[in-house]
Short mmCIF file of N, CA and C in Angstrom, two decimals:
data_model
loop_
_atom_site.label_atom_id
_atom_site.label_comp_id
_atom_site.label_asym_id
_atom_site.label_seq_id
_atom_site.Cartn_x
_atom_site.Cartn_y
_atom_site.Cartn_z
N UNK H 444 0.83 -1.19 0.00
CA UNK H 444 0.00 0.00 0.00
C UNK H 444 0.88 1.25 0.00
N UNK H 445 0.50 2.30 -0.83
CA UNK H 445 1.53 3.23 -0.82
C UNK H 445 1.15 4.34 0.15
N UNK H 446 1.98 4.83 0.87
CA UNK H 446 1.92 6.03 1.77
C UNK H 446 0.74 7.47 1.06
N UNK H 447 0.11 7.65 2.27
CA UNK H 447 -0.90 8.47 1.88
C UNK H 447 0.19 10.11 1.65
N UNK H 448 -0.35 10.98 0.87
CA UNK H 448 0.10 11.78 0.74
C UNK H 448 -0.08 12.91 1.48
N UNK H 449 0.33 14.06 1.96
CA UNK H 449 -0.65 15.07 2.89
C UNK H 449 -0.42 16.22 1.71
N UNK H 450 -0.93 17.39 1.72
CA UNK H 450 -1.10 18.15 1.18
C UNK H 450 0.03 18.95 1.87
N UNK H 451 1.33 20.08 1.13
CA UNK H 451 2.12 20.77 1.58
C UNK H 451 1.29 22.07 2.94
N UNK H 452 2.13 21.81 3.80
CA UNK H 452 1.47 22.84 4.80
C UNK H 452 1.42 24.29 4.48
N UNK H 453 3.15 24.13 4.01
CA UNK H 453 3.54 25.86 4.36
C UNK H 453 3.12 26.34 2.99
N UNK H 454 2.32 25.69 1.85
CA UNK H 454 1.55 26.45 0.80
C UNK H 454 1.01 27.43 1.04
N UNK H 455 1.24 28.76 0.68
CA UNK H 455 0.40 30.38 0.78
C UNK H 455 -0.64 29.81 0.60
N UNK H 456 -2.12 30.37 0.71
CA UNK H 456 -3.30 30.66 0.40
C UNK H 456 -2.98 31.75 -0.20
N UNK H 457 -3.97 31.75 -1.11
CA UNK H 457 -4.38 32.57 -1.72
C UNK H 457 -5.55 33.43 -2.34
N UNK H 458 -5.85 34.48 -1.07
CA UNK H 458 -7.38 34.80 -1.19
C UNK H 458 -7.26 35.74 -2.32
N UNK H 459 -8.74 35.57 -2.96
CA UNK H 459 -9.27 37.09 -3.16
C UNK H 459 -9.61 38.44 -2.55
N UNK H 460 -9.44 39.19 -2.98
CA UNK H 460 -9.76 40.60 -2.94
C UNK H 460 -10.77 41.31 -3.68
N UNK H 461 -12.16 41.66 -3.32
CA UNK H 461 -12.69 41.79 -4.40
C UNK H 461 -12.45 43.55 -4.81
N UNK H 462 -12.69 43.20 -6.05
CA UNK H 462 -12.63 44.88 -6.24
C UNK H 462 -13.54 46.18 -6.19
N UNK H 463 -13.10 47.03 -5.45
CA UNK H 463 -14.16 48.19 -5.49
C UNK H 463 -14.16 48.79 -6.41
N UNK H 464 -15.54 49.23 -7.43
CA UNK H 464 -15.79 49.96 -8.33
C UNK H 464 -16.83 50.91 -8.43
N UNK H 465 -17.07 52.14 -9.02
CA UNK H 465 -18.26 53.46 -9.07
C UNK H 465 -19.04 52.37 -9.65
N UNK H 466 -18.95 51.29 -10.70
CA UNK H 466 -20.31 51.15 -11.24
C UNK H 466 -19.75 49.68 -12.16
N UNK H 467 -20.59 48.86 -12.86
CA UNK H 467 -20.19 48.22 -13.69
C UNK H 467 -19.64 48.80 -14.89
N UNK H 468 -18.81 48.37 -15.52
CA UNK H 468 -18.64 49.11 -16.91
C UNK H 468 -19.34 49.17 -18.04
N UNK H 469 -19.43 50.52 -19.10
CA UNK H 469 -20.42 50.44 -20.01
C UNK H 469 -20.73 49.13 -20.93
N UNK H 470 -19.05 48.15 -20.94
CA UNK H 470 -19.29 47.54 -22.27
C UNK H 470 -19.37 46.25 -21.31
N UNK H 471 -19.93 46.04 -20.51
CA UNK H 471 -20.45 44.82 -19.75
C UNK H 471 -21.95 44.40 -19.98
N UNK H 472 -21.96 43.16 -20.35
CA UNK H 472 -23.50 42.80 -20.48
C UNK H 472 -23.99 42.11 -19.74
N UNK H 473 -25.67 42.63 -19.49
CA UNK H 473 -26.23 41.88 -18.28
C UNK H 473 -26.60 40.63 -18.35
N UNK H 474 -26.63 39.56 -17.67
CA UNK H 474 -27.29 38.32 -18.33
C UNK H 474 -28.38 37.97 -17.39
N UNK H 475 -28.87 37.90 -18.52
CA UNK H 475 -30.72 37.83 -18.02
C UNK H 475 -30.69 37.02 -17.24
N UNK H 476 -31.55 37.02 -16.21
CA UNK H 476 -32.20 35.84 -15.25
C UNK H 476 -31.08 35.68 -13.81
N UNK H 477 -30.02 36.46 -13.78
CA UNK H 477 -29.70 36.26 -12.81
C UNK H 477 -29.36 38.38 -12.48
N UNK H 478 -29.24 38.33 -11.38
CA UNK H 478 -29.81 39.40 -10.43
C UNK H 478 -28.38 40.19 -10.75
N UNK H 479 -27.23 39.16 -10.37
CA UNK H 479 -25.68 40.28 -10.11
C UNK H 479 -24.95 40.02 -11.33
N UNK H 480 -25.55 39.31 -12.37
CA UNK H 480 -24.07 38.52 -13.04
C UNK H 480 -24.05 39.30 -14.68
N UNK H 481 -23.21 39.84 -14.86
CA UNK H 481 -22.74 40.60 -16.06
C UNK H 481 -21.69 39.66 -16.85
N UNK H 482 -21.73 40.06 -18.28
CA UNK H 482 -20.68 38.94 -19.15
C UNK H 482 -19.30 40.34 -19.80
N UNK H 483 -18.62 39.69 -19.12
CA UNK H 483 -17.67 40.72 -19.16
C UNK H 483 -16.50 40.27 -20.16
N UNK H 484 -16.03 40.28 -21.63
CA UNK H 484 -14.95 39.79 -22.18
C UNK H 484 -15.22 38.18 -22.36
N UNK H 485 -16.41 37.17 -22.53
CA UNK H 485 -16.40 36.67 -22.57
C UNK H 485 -16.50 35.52 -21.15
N UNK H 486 -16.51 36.13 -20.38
CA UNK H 486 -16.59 35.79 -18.78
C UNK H 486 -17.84 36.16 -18.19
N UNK H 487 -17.83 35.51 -17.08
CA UNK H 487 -18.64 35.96 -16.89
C UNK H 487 -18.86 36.59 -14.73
N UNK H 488 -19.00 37.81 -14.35
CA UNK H 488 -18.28 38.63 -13.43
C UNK H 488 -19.73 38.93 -12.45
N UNK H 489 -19.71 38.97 -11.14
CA UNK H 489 -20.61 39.84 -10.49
C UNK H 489 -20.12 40.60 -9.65
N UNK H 490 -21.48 41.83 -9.89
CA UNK H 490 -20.51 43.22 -9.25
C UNK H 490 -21.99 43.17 -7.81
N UNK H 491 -21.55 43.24 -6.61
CA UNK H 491 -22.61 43.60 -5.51
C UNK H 491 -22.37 44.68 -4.74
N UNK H 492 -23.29 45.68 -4.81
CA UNK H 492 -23.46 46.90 -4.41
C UNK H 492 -23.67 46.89 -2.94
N UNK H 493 -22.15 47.32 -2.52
CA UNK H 493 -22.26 47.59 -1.43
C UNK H 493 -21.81 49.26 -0.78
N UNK H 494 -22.98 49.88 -0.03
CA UNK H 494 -22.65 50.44 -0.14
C UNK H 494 -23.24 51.81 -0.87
N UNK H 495 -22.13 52.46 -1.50
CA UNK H 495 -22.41 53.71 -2.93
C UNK H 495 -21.29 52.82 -3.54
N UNK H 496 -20.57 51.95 -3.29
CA UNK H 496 -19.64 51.36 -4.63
C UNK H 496 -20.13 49.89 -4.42
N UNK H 497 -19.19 49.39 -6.05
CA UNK H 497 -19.79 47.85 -6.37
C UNK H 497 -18.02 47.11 -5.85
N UNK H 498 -18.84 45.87 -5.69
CA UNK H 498 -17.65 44.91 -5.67
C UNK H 498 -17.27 43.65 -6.76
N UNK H 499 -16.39 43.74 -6.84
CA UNK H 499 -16.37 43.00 -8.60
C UNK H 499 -15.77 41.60 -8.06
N UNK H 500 -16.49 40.10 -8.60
CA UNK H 500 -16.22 39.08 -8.57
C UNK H 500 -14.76 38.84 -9.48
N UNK H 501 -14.15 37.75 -8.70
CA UNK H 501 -13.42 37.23 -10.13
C UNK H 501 -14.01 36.62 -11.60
N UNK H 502 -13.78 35.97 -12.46
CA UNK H 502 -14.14 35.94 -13.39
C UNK H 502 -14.44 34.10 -12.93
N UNK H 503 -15.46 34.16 -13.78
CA UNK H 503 -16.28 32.88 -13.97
C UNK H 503 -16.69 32.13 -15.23
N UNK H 504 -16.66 30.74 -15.44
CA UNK H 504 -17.24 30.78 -16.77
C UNK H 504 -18.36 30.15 -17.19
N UNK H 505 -18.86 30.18 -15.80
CA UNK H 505 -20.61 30.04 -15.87
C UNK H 505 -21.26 30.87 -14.52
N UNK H 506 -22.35 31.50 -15.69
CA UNK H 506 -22.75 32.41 -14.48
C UNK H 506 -23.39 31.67 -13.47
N UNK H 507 -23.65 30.67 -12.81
CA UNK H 507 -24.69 30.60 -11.58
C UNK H 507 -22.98 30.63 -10.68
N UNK H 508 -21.95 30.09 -11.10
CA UNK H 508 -20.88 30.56 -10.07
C UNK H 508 -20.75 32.23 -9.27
N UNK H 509 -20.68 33.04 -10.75
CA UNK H 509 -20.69 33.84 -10.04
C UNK H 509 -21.79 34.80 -8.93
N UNK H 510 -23.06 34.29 -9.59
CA UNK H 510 -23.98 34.48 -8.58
C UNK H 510 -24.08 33.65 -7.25
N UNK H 511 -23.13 32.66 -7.08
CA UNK H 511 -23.15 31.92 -5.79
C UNK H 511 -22.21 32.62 -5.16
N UNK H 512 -21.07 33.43 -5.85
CA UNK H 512 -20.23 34.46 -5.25
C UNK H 512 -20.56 35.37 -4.69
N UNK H 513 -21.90 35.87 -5.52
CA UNK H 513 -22.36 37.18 -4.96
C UNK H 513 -23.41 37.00 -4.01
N UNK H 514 -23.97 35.97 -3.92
CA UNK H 514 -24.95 35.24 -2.77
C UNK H 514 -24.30 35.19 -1.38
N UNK H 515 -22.60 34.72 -1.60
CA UNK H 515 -22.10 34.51 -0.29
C UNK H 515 -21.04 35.48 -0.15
N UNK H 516 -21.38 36.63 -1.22
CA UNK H 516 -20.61 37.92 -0.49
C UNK H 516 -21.62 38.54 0.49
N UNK H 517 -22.61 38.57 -0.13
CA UNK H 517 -23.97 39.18 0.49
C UNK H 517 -24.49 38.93 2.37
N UNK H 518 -24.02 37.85 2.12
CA UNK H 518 -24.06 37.08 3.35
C UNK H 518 -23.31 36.96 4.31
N UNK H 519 -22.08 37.48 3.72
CA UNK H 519 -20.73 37.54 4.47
C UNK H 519 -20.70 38.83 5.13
N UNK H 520 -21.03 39.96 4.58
CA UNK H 520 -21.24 41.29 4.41
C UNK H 520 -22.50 41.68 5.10
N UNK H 521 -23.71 41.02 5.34
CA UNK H 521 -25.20 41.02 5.61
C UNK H 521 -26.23 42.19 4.98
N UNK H 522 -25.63 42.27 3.69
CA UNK H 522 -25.84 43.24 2.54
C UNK H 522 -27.87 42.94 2.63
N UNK H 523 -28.45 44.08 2.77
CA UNK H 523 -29.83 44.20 2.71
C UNK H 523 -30.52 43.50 1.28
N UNK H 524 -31.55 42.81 0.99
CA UNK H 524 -31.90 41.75 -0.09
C UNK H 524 -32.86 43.27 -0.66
#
């Protein structure tokens, strides 16, 4: 039986940061049916308004991800529905 492996400890994490922005950008498109999620360059991004500014997801390449991003920013944050 071969020795189990452990995962390296002293590996960085590596969080996100989301980004603060005045607004989504003009050449971002909305995609229907979901509430936060814009198609940005072929990606697809959510921005949640917190605040007077937005916070920009990383990039996704299906939107219900990034709306599960912005579901559990919301939540993290206790952002008003």
């Amino acid at each position: 039986m071969k020795p189990l492996r452990l995962r390296q400890q002293n590996r960085q994490v590596i969080s996100y940061v989301p980004r603060v922005e005045p607004a989504p950008p003009d050449h971002a498109l909305k995609v229907e049916g979901f509430r936060d999620v814009w198609q940005l360059r072929g990606k697809y991004v959510a921005f949640v308004l917190m605040g007077e500014h937005f916070r920009r997801s990383p990039t996704f390449t299906v939107p219900e991800a990034a709306q599960r991003w912005a579901m559990q920013i919301r939540q993290e944050e206790e952002v008003e529905e």
